[in-house]
Amino acid sequence: PTRRSSDLFGHARFTMEYAGLSYTAPSEVRYRFRLEGFDKGWTDAGNRRSATYTNLTPGSYVFRVQARNNDGVWNRTGAQLRFRIIPPLYRRWWFVLLCLLLVLAVLAGMYLLRLRRLQGEFDAVLAERSRMAREIHDTLTQDFVGASLQLDLISQHLSRGRFELAQEQVKRTRQLVTEGLEEA
């Protein structure tokens, strides 16, 4: 049987338990084991009937165990257990890629929000400038129309020979033009 337990730090510990049968001298049975993919050679376990491994990296493993009887003969086939350790979710390539894409999406979203905010500020400034331009244009147009009407009155006064009224009208026109320039 195979057992797995975890310590406080999240490192996994794997313990494999095994037994060899001998009807003549059970206390003389000796064991050796090997974890292919981890051990370089056989480990002599004596009469101990378990093997423990900690911090195995993700991958495929084959645990092999052989027993020796009281005559000193090792069984040739032994027993084997194939197993695979799957990496935790956060160490898989697709999870790392997904996190990277998520970070890029958040950064792109923040960038687009900033662009939207800047566009809104630009639109507000443009609207204010357009409003001011309309007011200036409307005010100047009014002042020019007023000055034009005043000049028409001056022309009529001059054609009728009313020079004093024409001179008075010129003063009012000058005052209207001066006020228009101050407003502009």
Short mmCIF file of N, CA and C in Angstrom, two decimals:
data_model
loop_
_atom_site.label_atom_id
_atom_site.label_comp_id
_atom_site.label_asym_id
_atom_site.label_seq_id
_atom_site.Cartn_x
_atom_site.Cartn_y
_atom_site.Cartn_z
N PRO A 1 0.82 -1.20 0.00
CA PRO A 1 0.00 0.00 0.00
C PRO A 1 0.86 1.26 0.00
N THR A 2 0.30 2.35 -0.45
CA THR A 2 1.01 3.61 -0.51
C THR A 2 0.25 4.64 0.30
N ARG A 3 0.96 5.44 1.07
CA ARG A 3 0.33 6.49 1.84
C ARG A 3 0.99 7.82 1.51
N ARG A 4 0.22 8.86 1.69
CA ARG A 4 0.75 10.21 1.48
C ARG A 4 0.28 11.08 2.62
N SER A 5 1.19 11.87 3.17
CA SER A 5 0.81 12.83 4.21
C SER A 5 1.54 14.13 3.95
N SER A 6 1.08 15.20 4.57
CA SER A 6 1.69 16.50 4.37
C SER A 6 2.11 17.07 5.71
N ASP A 7 3.23 17.79 5.72
CA ASP A 7 3.64 18.46 6.95
C ASP A 7 3.15 19.90 6.94
N LEU A 8 3.55 20.69 7.90
CA LEU A 8 3.06 22.07 8.04
C LEU A 8 3.42 22.97 6.88
N PHE A 9 4.50 22.68 6.19
CA PHE A 9 4.97 23.55 5.13
C PHE A 9 4.41 23.17 3.77
N GLY A 10 3.56 22.18 3.70
CA GLY A 10 2.93 21.81 2.44
C GLY A 10 3.75 20.84 1.61
N HIS A 11 4.90 20.37 2.14
CA HIS A 11 5.72 19.41 1.40
C HIS A 11 5.12 18.02 1.59
N ALA A 12 5.05 17.28 0.53
CA ALA A 12 4.42 15.96 0.59
C ALA A 12 5.45 14.91 1.02
N ARG A 13 4.97 13.97 1.77
CA ARG A 13 5.80 12.83 2.18
C ARG A 13 5.09 11.58 1.71
N PHE A 14 5.84 10.73 1.01
CA PHE A 14 5.29 9.50 0.48
C PHE A 14 5.95 8.33 1.20
N THR A 15 5.13 7.43 1.72
CA THR A 15 5.64 6.23 2.40
C THR A 15 5.07 5.01 1.70
N MET A 16 5.97 4.14 1.25
CA MET A 16 5.57 2.89 0.63
C MET A 16 5.86 1.77 1.63
N GLU A 17 4.87 0.96 1.88
CA GLU A 17 5.02 -0.18 2.79
C GLU A 17 4.94 -1.47 1.99
N TYR A 18 5.74 -2.42 2.36
CA TYR A 18 5.82 -3.67 1.60
C TYR A 18 6.11 -4.82 2.58
N ALA A 19 5.93 -6.04 2.10
CA ALA A 19 6.21 -7.23 2.93
C ALA A 19 6.59 -8.39 2.01
N GLY A 20 7.52 -9.19 2.48
CA GLY A 20 7.92 -10.39 1.76
C GLY A 20 7.57 -11.61 2.61
N LEU A 21 7.13 -12.65 1.99
CA LEU A 21 6.69 -13.82 2.73
C LEU A 21 7.78 -14.88 2.76
N SER A 22 8.00 -15.40 3.94
CA SER A 22 8.91 -16.53 4.11
C SER A 22 8.32 -17.40 5.21
N TYR A 23 8.05 -18.65 4.86
CA TYR A 23 7.44 -19.54 5.85
C TYR A 23 8.49 -20.22 6.72
N THR A 24 9.71 -20.22 6.28
CA THR A 24 10.75 -20.92 7.05
C THR A 24 11.41 -20.01 8.07
N ALA A 25 11.80 -18.78 7.66
CA ALA A 25 12.46 -17.85 8.60
C ALA A 25 12.02 -16.43 8.28
N PRO A 26 10.83 -16.01 8.71
CA PRO A 26 10.34 -14.68 8.37
C PRO A 26 11.22 -13.55 8.91
N SER A 27 11.88 -13.74 10.02
CA SER A 27 12.71 -12.67 10.59
C SER A 27 14.01 -12.48 9.83
N GLU A 28 14.38 -13.42 8.94
CA GLU A 28 15.61 -13.34 8.17
C GLU A 28 15.41 -12.67 6.80
N VAL A 29 14.20 -12.29 6.46
CA VAL A 29 13.93 -11.66 5.17
C VAL A 29 14.52 -10.25 5.19
N ARG A 30 15.30 -9.92 4.14
CA ARG A 30 15.92 -8.60 3.98
C ARG A 30 15.34 -7.96 2.71
N TYR A 31 15.33 -6.61 2.69
CA TYR A 31 14.71 -5.89 1.57
C TYR A 31 15.68 -4.87 0.99
N ARG A 32 15.44 -4.58 -0.24
CA ARG A 32 16.09 -3.44 -0.90
C ARG A 32 15.05 -2.81 -1.83
N PHE A 33 15.19 -1.49 -1.98
CA PHE A 33 14.20 -0.78 -2.82
C PHE A 33 14.91 0.27 -3.65
N ARG A 34 14.17 0.72 -4.62
CA ARG A 34 14.69 1.74 -5.54
C ARG A 34 13.51 2.50 -6.12
N LEU A 35 13.62 3.83 -6.16
CA LEU A 35 12.60 4.67 -6.79
C LEU A 35 13.19 5.19 -8.09
N GLU A 36 12.78 4.57 -9.19
CA GLU A 36 13.30 4.99 -10.50
C GLU A 36 12.79 6.39 -10.82
N GLY A 37 13.71 7.22 -11.24
CA GLY A 37 13.40 8.63 -11.47
C GLY A 37 13.88 9.48 -10.31
N PHE A 38 14.35 8.82 -9.23
CA PHE A 38 14.85 9.55 -8.08
C PHE A 38 16.15 8.93 -7.55
N ASP A 39 16.12 7.65 -7.22
CA ASP A 39 17.31 6.97 -6.69
C ASP A 39 18.22 6.54 -7.84
N LYS A 40 19.54 6.60 -7.58
CA LYS A 40 20.50 6.16 -8.61
C LYS A 40 20.75 4.66 -8.52
N GLY A 41 20.58 4.11 -7.35
CA GLY A 41 20.82 2.68 -7.18
C GLY A 41 19.89 2.11 -6.13
N TRP A 42 20.12 0.88 -5.79
CA TRP A 42 19.29 0.20 -4.79
C TRP A 42 19.66 0.69 -3.40
N THR A 43 18.67 0.78 -2.53
CA THR A 43 18.88 1.15 -1.12
C THR A 43 18.61 -0.09 -0.28
N ASP A 44 19.62 -0.47 0.53
CA ASP A 44 19.47 -1.64 1.40
C ASP A 44 18.64 -1.21 2.61
N ALA A 45 17.48 -1.83 2.80
CA ALA A 45 16.57 -1.46 3.87
C ALA A 45 16.68 -2.41 5.06
N GLY A 46 17.51 -3.45 4.96
CA GLY A 46 17.58 -4.41 6.05
C GLY A 46 16.25 -5.13 6.20
N ASN A 47 15.75 -5.21 7.45
CA ASN A 47 14.45 -5.86 7.64
C ASN A 47 13.31 -4.84 7.78
N ARG A 48 13.61 -3.57 7.54
CA ARG A 48 12.58 -2.50 7.57
C ARG A 48 11.64 -2.69 6.38
N ARG A 49 10.34 -2.51 6.60
CA ARG A 49 9.35 -2.80 5.55
C ARG A 49 8.61 -1.53 5.07
N SER A 50 9.34 -0.43 5.03
CA SER A 50 8.75 0.81 4.49
C SER A 50 9.86 1.69 3.95
N ALA A 51 9.49 2.51 2.99
CA ALA A 51 10.40 3.50 2.40
C ALA A 51 9.66 4.83 2.34
N THR A 52 10.34 5.90 2.76
CA THR A 52 9.71 7.22 2.80
C THR A 52 10.50 8.19 1.92
N TYR A 53 9.78 8.96 1.14
CA TYR A 53 10.37 9.99 0.28
C TYR A 53 9.64 11.30 0.55
N THR A 54 10.42 12.37 0.56
CA THR A 54 9.82 13.70 0.74
C THR A 54 10.26 14.59 -0.41
N ASN A 55 9.45 15.58 -0.66
CA ASN A 55 9.74 16.62 -1.65
C ASN A 55 10.06 16.06 -3.04
N LEU A 56 9.29 15.11 -3.48
CA LEU A 56 9.46 14.59 -4.83
C LEU A 56 8.93 15.61 -5.83
N THR A 57 9.67 15.83 -6.88
CA THR A 57 9.23 16.78 -7.90
C THR A 57 8.16 16.13 -8.76
N PRO A 58 7.33 16.91 -9.42
CA PRO A 58 6.31 16.33 -10.29
C PRO A 58 6.96 15.48 -11.38
N GLY A 59 6.35 14.36 -11.68
CA GLY A 59 6.87 13.48 -12.72
C GLY A 59 6.37 12.06 -12.51
N SER A 60 6.89 11.15 -13.34
CA SER A 60 6.51 9.75 -13.27
C SER A 60 7.61 8.97 -12.55
N TYR A 61 7.19 8.04 -11.70
CA TYR A 61 8.13 7.25 -10.90
C TYR A 61 7.70 5.79 -10.92
N VAL A 62 8.70 4.92 -10.67
CA VAL A 62 8.43 3.49 -10.48
C VAL A 62 9.16 3.08 -9.22
N PHE A 63 8.40 2.64 -8.23
CA PHE A 63 8.99 2.14 -6.98
C PHE A 63 9.14 0.63 -7.12
N ARG A 64 10.37 0.15 -6.93
CA ARG A 64 10.66 -1.29 -7.03
C ARG A 64 11.21 -1.76 -5.69
N VAL A 65 10.78 -2.95 -5.29
CA VAL A 65 11.28 -3.55 -4.05
C VAL A 65 11.57 -5.03 -4.32
N GLN A 66 12.66 -5.49 -3.71
CA GLN A 66 13.02 -6.90 -3.81
C GLN A 66 13.27 -7.44 -2.40
N ALA A 67 13.01 -8.71 -2.24
CA ALA A 67 13.22 -9.36 -0.94
C ALA A 67 14.25 -10.49 -1.10
N ARG A 68 15.02 -10.73 0.00
CA ARG A 68 16.01 -11.80 0.03
C ARG A 68 15.64 -12.78 1.13
N ASN A 69 15.64 -14.04 0.83
CA ASN A 69 15.26 -15.03 1.84
C ASN A 69 16.45 -15.37 2.75
N ASN A 70 16.24 -16.28 3.65
CA ASN A 70 17.28 -16.64 4.60
C ASN A 70 18.46 -17.36 3.94
N ASP A 71 18.32 -17.82 2.70
CA ASP A 71 19.41 -18.46 1.97
C ASP A 71 20.28 -17.45 1.23
N GLY A 72 19.88 -16.13 1.26
CA GLY A 72 20.63 -15.08 0.56
C GLY A 72 20.27 -14.93 -0.89
N VAL A 73 19.14 -15.46 -1.32
CA VAL A 73 18.71 -15.38 -2.72
C VAL A 73 17.68 -14.24 -2.86
N TRP A 74 17.98 -13.29 -3.77
CA TRP A 74 17.05 -12.19 -4.08
C TRP A 74 16.04 -12.66 -5.10
N ASN A 75 14.79 -12.28 -4.90
CA ASN A 75 13.82 -12.60 -5.94
C ASN A 75 14.09 -11.70 -7.14
N ARG A 76 13.97 -12.23 -8.33
CA ARG A 76 14.37 -11.49 -9.53
C ARG A 76 13.33 -10.45 -9.97
N THR A 77 12.08 -10.79 -9.86
CA THR A 77 11.06 -9.87 -10.36
C THR A 77 10.72 -8.79 -9.36
N GLY A 78 10.62 -9.13 -8.11
CA GLY A 78 10.26 -8.15 -7.10
C GLY A 78 8.87 -7.61 -7.33
N ALA A 79 8.57 -6.55 -6.65
CA ALA A 79 7.27 -5.89 -6.81
C ALA A 79 7.52 -4.46 -7.29
N GLN A 80 6.57 -3.92 -7.99
CA GLN A 80 6.73 -2.54 -8.46
C GLN A 80 5.41 -1.79 -8.37
N LEU A 81 5.55 -0.50 -8.19
CA LEU A 81 4.39 0.40 -8.11
C LEU A 81 4.69 1.61 -8.98
N ARG A 82 3.88 1.82 -10.00
CA ARG A 82 4.04 3.00 -10.87
C ARG A 82 3.09 4.08 -10.37
N PHE A 83 3.61 5.30 -10.30
CA PHE A 83 2.76 6.43 -9.92
C PHE A 83 3.31 7.71 -10.54
N ARG A 84 2.46 8.69 -10.52
CA ARG A 84 2.81 9.99 -11.11
C ARG A 84 2.42 11.09 -10.14
N ILE A 85 3.30 12.04 -9.98
CA ILE A 85 3.00 13.20 -9.14
C ILE A 85 2.67 14.35 -10.08
N ILE A 86 1.48 14.87 -9.91
CA ILE A 86 1.01 15.98 -10.75
C ILE A 86 1.38 17.28 -10.05
N PRO A 87 1.93 18.23 -10.80
CA PRO A 87 2.30 19.50 -10.16
C PRO A 87 1.07 20.24 -9.66
N PRO A 88 1.26 21.06 -8.63
CA PRO A 88 0.12 21.85 -8.15
C PRO A 88 -0.37 22.80 -9.25
N LEU A 89 -1.57 23.25 -9.09
CA LEU A 89 -2.21 24.09 -10.09
C LEU A 89 -1.35 25.30 -10.46
N TYR A 90 -0.76 25.94 -9.47
CA TYR A 90 -0.02 27.17 -9.71
C TYR A 90 1.34 26.93 -10.39
N ARG A 91 1.74 25.68 -10.58
CA ARG A 91 3.01 25.39 -11.25
C ARG A 91 2.82 24.79 -12.64
N ARG A 92 1.61 24.80 -13.15
CA ARG A 92 1.36 24.27 -14.48
C ARG A 92 1.51 25.39 -15.50
N TRP A 93 1.97 25.04 -16.69
CA TRP A 93 2.28 26.05 -17.70
C TRP A 93 1.04 26.83 -18.11
N TRP A 94 -0.09 26.17 -18.23
CA TRP A 94 -1.30 26.87 -18.68
C TRP A 94 -1.79 27.83 -17.61
N PHE A 95 -1.56 27.51 -16.32
CA PHE A 95 -1.98 28.42 -15.25
C PHE A 95 -1.12 29.68 -15.26
N VAL A 96 0.18 29.50 -15.47
CA VAL A 96 1.09 30.65 -15.54
C VAL A 96 0.72 31.52 -16.74
N LEU A 97 0.43 30.88 -17.87
CA LEU A 97 0.03 31.62 -19.06
C LEU A 97 -1.29 32.37 -18.81
N LEU A 98 -2.22 31.70 -18.16
CA LEU A 98 -3.51 32.33 -17.85
C LEU A 98 -3.31 33.55 -16.93
N CYS A 99 -2.46 33.41 -15.94
CA CYS A 99 -2.17 34.55 -15.04
C CYS A 99 -1.53 35.70 -15.80
N LEU A 100 -0.60 35.37 -16.69
CA LEU A 100 0.05 36.40 -17.50
C LEU A 100 -0.97 37.12 -18.38
N LEU A 101 -1.85 36.35 -19.01
CA LEU A 101 -2.89 36.96 -19.84
C LEU A 101 -3.84 37.82 -19.01
N LEU A 102 -4.14 37.36 -17.80
CA LEU A 102 -5.01 38.14 -16.92
C LEU A 102 -4.34 39.46 -16.53
N VAL A 103 -3.06 39.42 -16.22
CA VAL A 103 -2.33 40.65 -15.88
C VAL A 103 -2.31 41.59 -17.08
N LEU A 104 -2.06 41.04 -18.27
CA LEU A 104 -2.05 41.87 -19.47
C LEU A 104 -3.43 42.47 -19.74
N ALA A 105 -4.49 41.70 -19.51
CA ALA A 105 -5.85 42.21 -19.70
C ALA A 105 -6.16 43.33 -18.72
N VAL A 106 -5.72 43.17 -17.47
CA VAL A 106 -5.94 44.23 -16.47
C VAL A 106 -5.18 45.49 -16.87
N LEU A 107 -3.93 45.33 -17.30
CA LEU A 107 -3.15 46.49 -17.73
C LEU A 107 -3.78 47.17 -18.95
N ALA A 108 -4.26 46.36 -19.90
CA ALA A 108 -4.92 46.93 -21.08
C ALA A 108 -6.20 47.65 -20.68
N GLY A 109 -6.95 47.06 -19.75
CA GLY A 109 -8.17 47.72 -19.27
C GLY A 109 -7.87 49.04 -18.58
N MET A 110 -6.82 49.05 -17.76
CA MET A 110 -6.44 50.30 -17.10
C MET A 110 -6.02 51.34 -18.12
N TYR A 111 -5.30 50.92 -19.15
CA TYR A 111 -4.88 51.84 -20.20
C TYR A 111 -6.08 52.40 -20.95
N LEU A 112 -7.05 51.52 -21.27
CA LEU A 112 -8.24 51.99 -21.98
C LEU A 112 -9.07 52.94 -21.11
N LEU A 113 -9.17 52.65 -19.80
CA LEU A 113 -9.87 53.57 -18.91
C LEU A 113 -9.18 54.93 -18.86
N ARG A 114 -7.86 54.92 -18.84
CA ARG A 114 -7.12 56.19 -18.83
C ARG A 114 -7.36 56.95 -20.13
N LEU A 115 -7.34 56.23 -21.26
CA LEU A 115 -7.61 56.90 -22.53
C LEU A 115 -9.03 57.49 -22.55
N ARG A 116 -9.99 56.74 -22.01
CA ARG A 116 -11.37 57.22 -21.98
C ARG A 116 -11.48 58.48 -21.10
N ARG A 117 -10.78 58.47 -19.97
CA ARG A 117 -10.81 59.64 -19.08
C ARG A 117 -10.16 60.85 -19.77
N LEU A 118 -9.02 60.63 -20.43
CA LEU A 118 -8.36 61.73 -21.14
C LEU A 118 -9.23 62.25 -22.28
N GLN A 119 -9.92 61.33 -22.98
CA GLN A 119 -10.83 61.76 -24.05
C GLN A 119 -11.96 62.61 -23.48
N GLY A 120 -12.49 62.20 -22.32
CA GLY A 120 -13.55 62.98 -21.68
C GLY A 120 -13.08 64.37 -21.28
N GLU A 121 -11.85 64.44 -20.73
CA GLU A 121 -11.30 65.74 -20.37
C GLU A 121 -11.10 66.60 -21.61
N PHE A 122 -10.59 65.98 -22.68
CA PHE A 122 -10.38 66.72 -23.93
C PHE A 122 -11.71 67.23 -24.48
N ASP A 123 -12.74 66.38 -24.45
CA ASP A 123 -14.06 66.79 -24.93
C ASP A 123 -14.61 67.95 -24.10
N ALA A 124 -14.40 67.92 -22.77
CA ALA A 124 -14.89 69.00 -21.91
C ALA A 124 -14.17 70.31 -22.24
N VAL A 125 -12.85 70.24 -22.43
CA VAL A 125 -12.09 71.45 -22.78
C VAL A 125 -12.54 71.98 -24.14
N LEU A 126 -12.73 71.08 -25.09
CA LEU A 126 -13.17 71.49 -26.42
C LEU A 126 -14.56 72.13 -26.38
N ALA A 127 -15.46 71.56 -25.58
CA ALA A 127 -16.81 72.14 -25.46
C ALA A 127 -16.75 73.53 -24.85
N GLU A 128 -15.90 73.70 -23.83
CA GLU A 128 -15.77 75.02 -23.19
C GLU A 128 -15.19 76.03 -24.18
N ARG A 129 -14.20 75.63 -24.95
CA ARG A 129 -13.62 76.54 -25.94
C ARG A 129 -14.64 76.90 -27.02
N SER A 130 -15.43 75.92 -27.43
CA SER A 130 -16.46 76.20 -28.44
C SER A 130 -17.50 77.17 -27.89
N ARG A 131 -17.91 76.96 -26.62
CA ARG A 131 -18.87 77.86 -26.00
C ARG A 131 -18.32 79.29 -25.93
N MET A 132 -17.06 79.39 -25.52
CA MET A 132 -16.44 80.73 -25.43
C MET A 132 -16.33 81.37 -26.81
N ALA A 133 -16.00 80.58 -27.82
CA ALA A 133 -15.88 81.12 -29.18
C ALA A 133 -17.23 81.60 -29.69
N ARG A 134 -18.30 80.84 -29.37
CA ARG A 134 -19.64 81.29 -29.78
C ARG A 134 -20.01 82.60 -29.10
N GLU A 135 -19.71 82.69 -27.80
CA GLU A 135 -20.04 83.92 -27.07
C GLU A 135 -19.28 85.10 -27.63
N ILE A 136 -17.98 84.88 -27.88
CA ILE A 136 -17.18 85.98 -28.44
C ILE A 136 -17.69 86.35 -29.82
N HIS A 137 -17.97 85.34 -30.62
CA HIS A 137 -18.47 85.60 -31.97
C HIS A 137 -19.79 86.34 -31.92
N ASP A 138 -20.73 85.87 -31.05
CA ASP A 138 -22.04 86.52 -30.94
C ASP A 138 -21.89 87.95 -30.46
N THR A 139 -21.03 88.19 -29.48
CA THR A 139 -20.84 89.53 -28.93
C THR A 139 -20.23 90.45 -29.98
N LEU A 140 -19.20 89.95 -30.67
CA LEU A 140 -18.57 90.78 -31.70
C LEU A 140 -19.53 91.07 -32.84
N THR A 141 -20.31 90.07 -33.20
CA THR A 141 -21.29 90.28 -34.28
C THR A 141 -22.30 91.35 -33.88
N GLN A 142 -22.76 91.26 -32.65
CA GLN A 142 -23.71 92.28 -32.16
C GLN A 142 -23.08 93.66 -32.21
N ASP A 143 -21.84 93.75 -31.74
CA ASP A 143 -21.16 95.06 -31.72
C ASP A 143 -20.95 95.60 -33.13
N PHE A 144 -20.59 94.70 -34.07
CA PHE A 144 -20.40 95.17 -35.45
C PHE A 144 -21.71 95.62 -36.08
N VAL A 145 -22.79 94.88 -35.80
CA VAL A 145 -24.10 95.27 -36.34
C VAL A 145 -24.51 96.63 -35.76
N GLY A 146 -24.28 96.78 -34.45
CA GLY A 146 -24.61 98.07 -33.81
C GLY A 146 -23.81 99.22 -34.41
N ALA A 147 -22.50 98.98 -34.61
CA ALA A 147 -21.65 100.03 -35.19
C ALA A 147 -22.09 100.34 -36.61
N SER A 148 -22.49 99.31 -37.37
CA SER A 148 -22.94 99.51 -38.74
C SER A 148 -24.21 100.35 -38.78
N LEU A 149 -25.16 100.09 -37.85
CA LEU A 149 -26.39 100.88 -37.79
C LEU A 149 -26.09 102.33 -37.41
N GLN A 150 -25.14 102.49 -36.47
CA GLN A 150 -24.76 103.85 -36.07
C GLN A 150 -24.16 104.61 -37.26
N LEU A 151 -23.32 103.89 -38.04
CA LEU A 151 -22.72 104.54 -39.21
C LEU A 151 -23.78 104.91 -40.24
N ASP A 152 -24.82 104.09 -40.37
CA ASP A 152 -25.92 104.42 -41.28
C ASP A 152 -26.63 105.71 -40.82
N LEU A 153 -26.86 105.83 -39.51
CA LEU A 153 -27.49 107.05 -38.97
C LEU A 153 -26.61 108.28 -39.24
N ILE A 154 -25.30 108.10 -39.04
CA ILE A 154 -24.38 109.22 -39.29
C ILE A 154 -24.48 109.63 -40.76
N SER A 155 -24.53 108.63 -41.66
CA SER A 155 -24.62 108.92 -43.09
C SER A 155 -25.92 109.68 -43.41
N GLN A 156 -27.02 109.28 -42.78
CA GLN A 156 -28.30 109.96 -43.02
C GLN A 156 -28.25 111.41 -42.48
N HIS A 157 -27.67 111.57 -41.29
CA HIS A 157 -27.57 112.94 -40.71
C HIS A 157 -26.73 113.83 -41.61
N LEU A 158 -25.63 113.28 -42.13
CA LEU A 158 -24.76 114.09 -42.98
C LEU A 158 -25.46 114.44 -44.30
N SER A 159 -26.21 113.51 -44.87
CA SER A 159 -26.89 113.78 -46.14
C SER A 159 -27.99 114.83 -45.97
N ARG A 160 -28.52 114.98 -44.77
CA ARG A 160 -29.59 115.95 -44.52
C ARG A 160 -29.05 117.27 -43.96
N GLY A 161 -27.73 117.28 -43.76
CA GLY A 161 -27.11 118.51 -43.30
C GLY A 161 -27.19 118.71 -41.80
N ARG A 162 -27.42 117.72 -41.04
CA ARG A 162 -27.49 117.82 -39.58
C ARG A 162 -26.13 117.40 -39.00
N PHE A 163 -25.18 118.32 -39.05
CA PHE A 163 -23.81 118.01 -38.67
C PHE A 163 -23.63 117.79 -37.18
N GLU A 164 -24.39 118.52 -36.35
CA GLU A 164 -24.26 118.34 -34.90
C GLU A 164 -24.78 116.97 -34.46
N LEU A 165 -25.88 116.55 -35.04
CA LEU A 165 -26.40 115.20 -34.72
C LEU A 165 -25.44 114.12 -35.21
N ALA A 166 -24.84 114.36 -36.38
CA ALA A 166 -23.89 113.41 -36.92
C ALA A 166 -22.67 113.30 -36.01
N GLN A 167 -22.21 114.46 -35.50
CA GLN A 167 -21.03 114.46 -34.61
C GLN A 167 -21.36 113.75 -33.30
N GLU A 168 -22.55 113.98 -32.78
CA GLU A 168 -23.00 113.30 -31.55
C GLU A 168 -23.09 111.78 -31.78
N GLN A 169 -23.58 111.41 -32.96
CA GLN A 169 -23.70 110.00 -33.29
C GLN A 169 -22.32 109.36 -33.44
N VAL A 170 -21.31 110.07 -33.93
CA VAL A 170 -19.94 109.56 -34.07
C VAL A 170 -19.39 109.27 -32.68
N LYS A 171 -19.67 110.12 -31.68
CA LYS A 171 -19.19 109.88 -30.31
C LYS A 171 -19.81 108.60 -29.75
N ARG A 172 -21.13 108.44 -29.97
CA ARG A 172 -21.79 107.23 -29.48
C ARG A 172 -21.22 105.97 -30.17
N THR A 173 -20.96 106.06 -31.47
CA THR A 173 -20.39 104.93 -32.22
C THR A 173 -19.00 104.60 -31.69
N ARG A 174 -18.18 105.61 -31.43
CA ARG A 174 -16.83 105.38 -30.88
C ARG A 174 -16.93 104.70 -29.53
N GLN A 175 -17.89 105.14 -28.69
CA GLN A 175 -18.08 104.52 -27.36
C GLN A 175 -18.53 103.06 -27.50
N LEU A 176 -19.44 102.79 -28.45
CA LEU A 176 -19.90 101.41 -28.70
C LEU A 176 -18.75 100.52 -29.17
N VAL A 177 -17.90 101.01 -30.05
CA VAL A 177 -16.76 100.23 -30.55
C VAL A 177 -15.76 99.98 -29.41
N THR A 178 -15.51 100.98 -28.56
CA THR A 178 -14.59 100.82 -27.43
C THR A 178 -15.10 99.78 -26.45
N GLU A 179 -16.40 99.81 -26.13
CA GLU A 179 -17.00 98.81 -25.23
C GLU A 179 -16.90 97.40 -25.84
N GLY A 180 -17.12 97.31 -27.14
CA GLY A 180 -17.01 96.01 -27.83
C GLY A 180 -15.60 95.44 -27.75
N LEU A 181 -14.60 96.31 -27.91
CA LEU A 181 -13.21 95.86 -27.83
C LEU A 181 -12.87 95.40 -26.40
N GLU A 182 -13.40 96.12 -25.41
CA GLU A 182 -13.14 95.71 -24.01
C GLU A 182 -13.77 94.35 -23.72
N GLU A 183 -14.98 94.12 -24.20
CA GLU A 183 -15.63 92.82 -23.98
C GLU A 183 -14.90 91.69 -24.70
N ALA A 184 -14.43 91.97 -25.92
CA ALA A 184 -13.71 90.95 -26.69
C ALA A 184 -12.40 90.62 -25.99
#
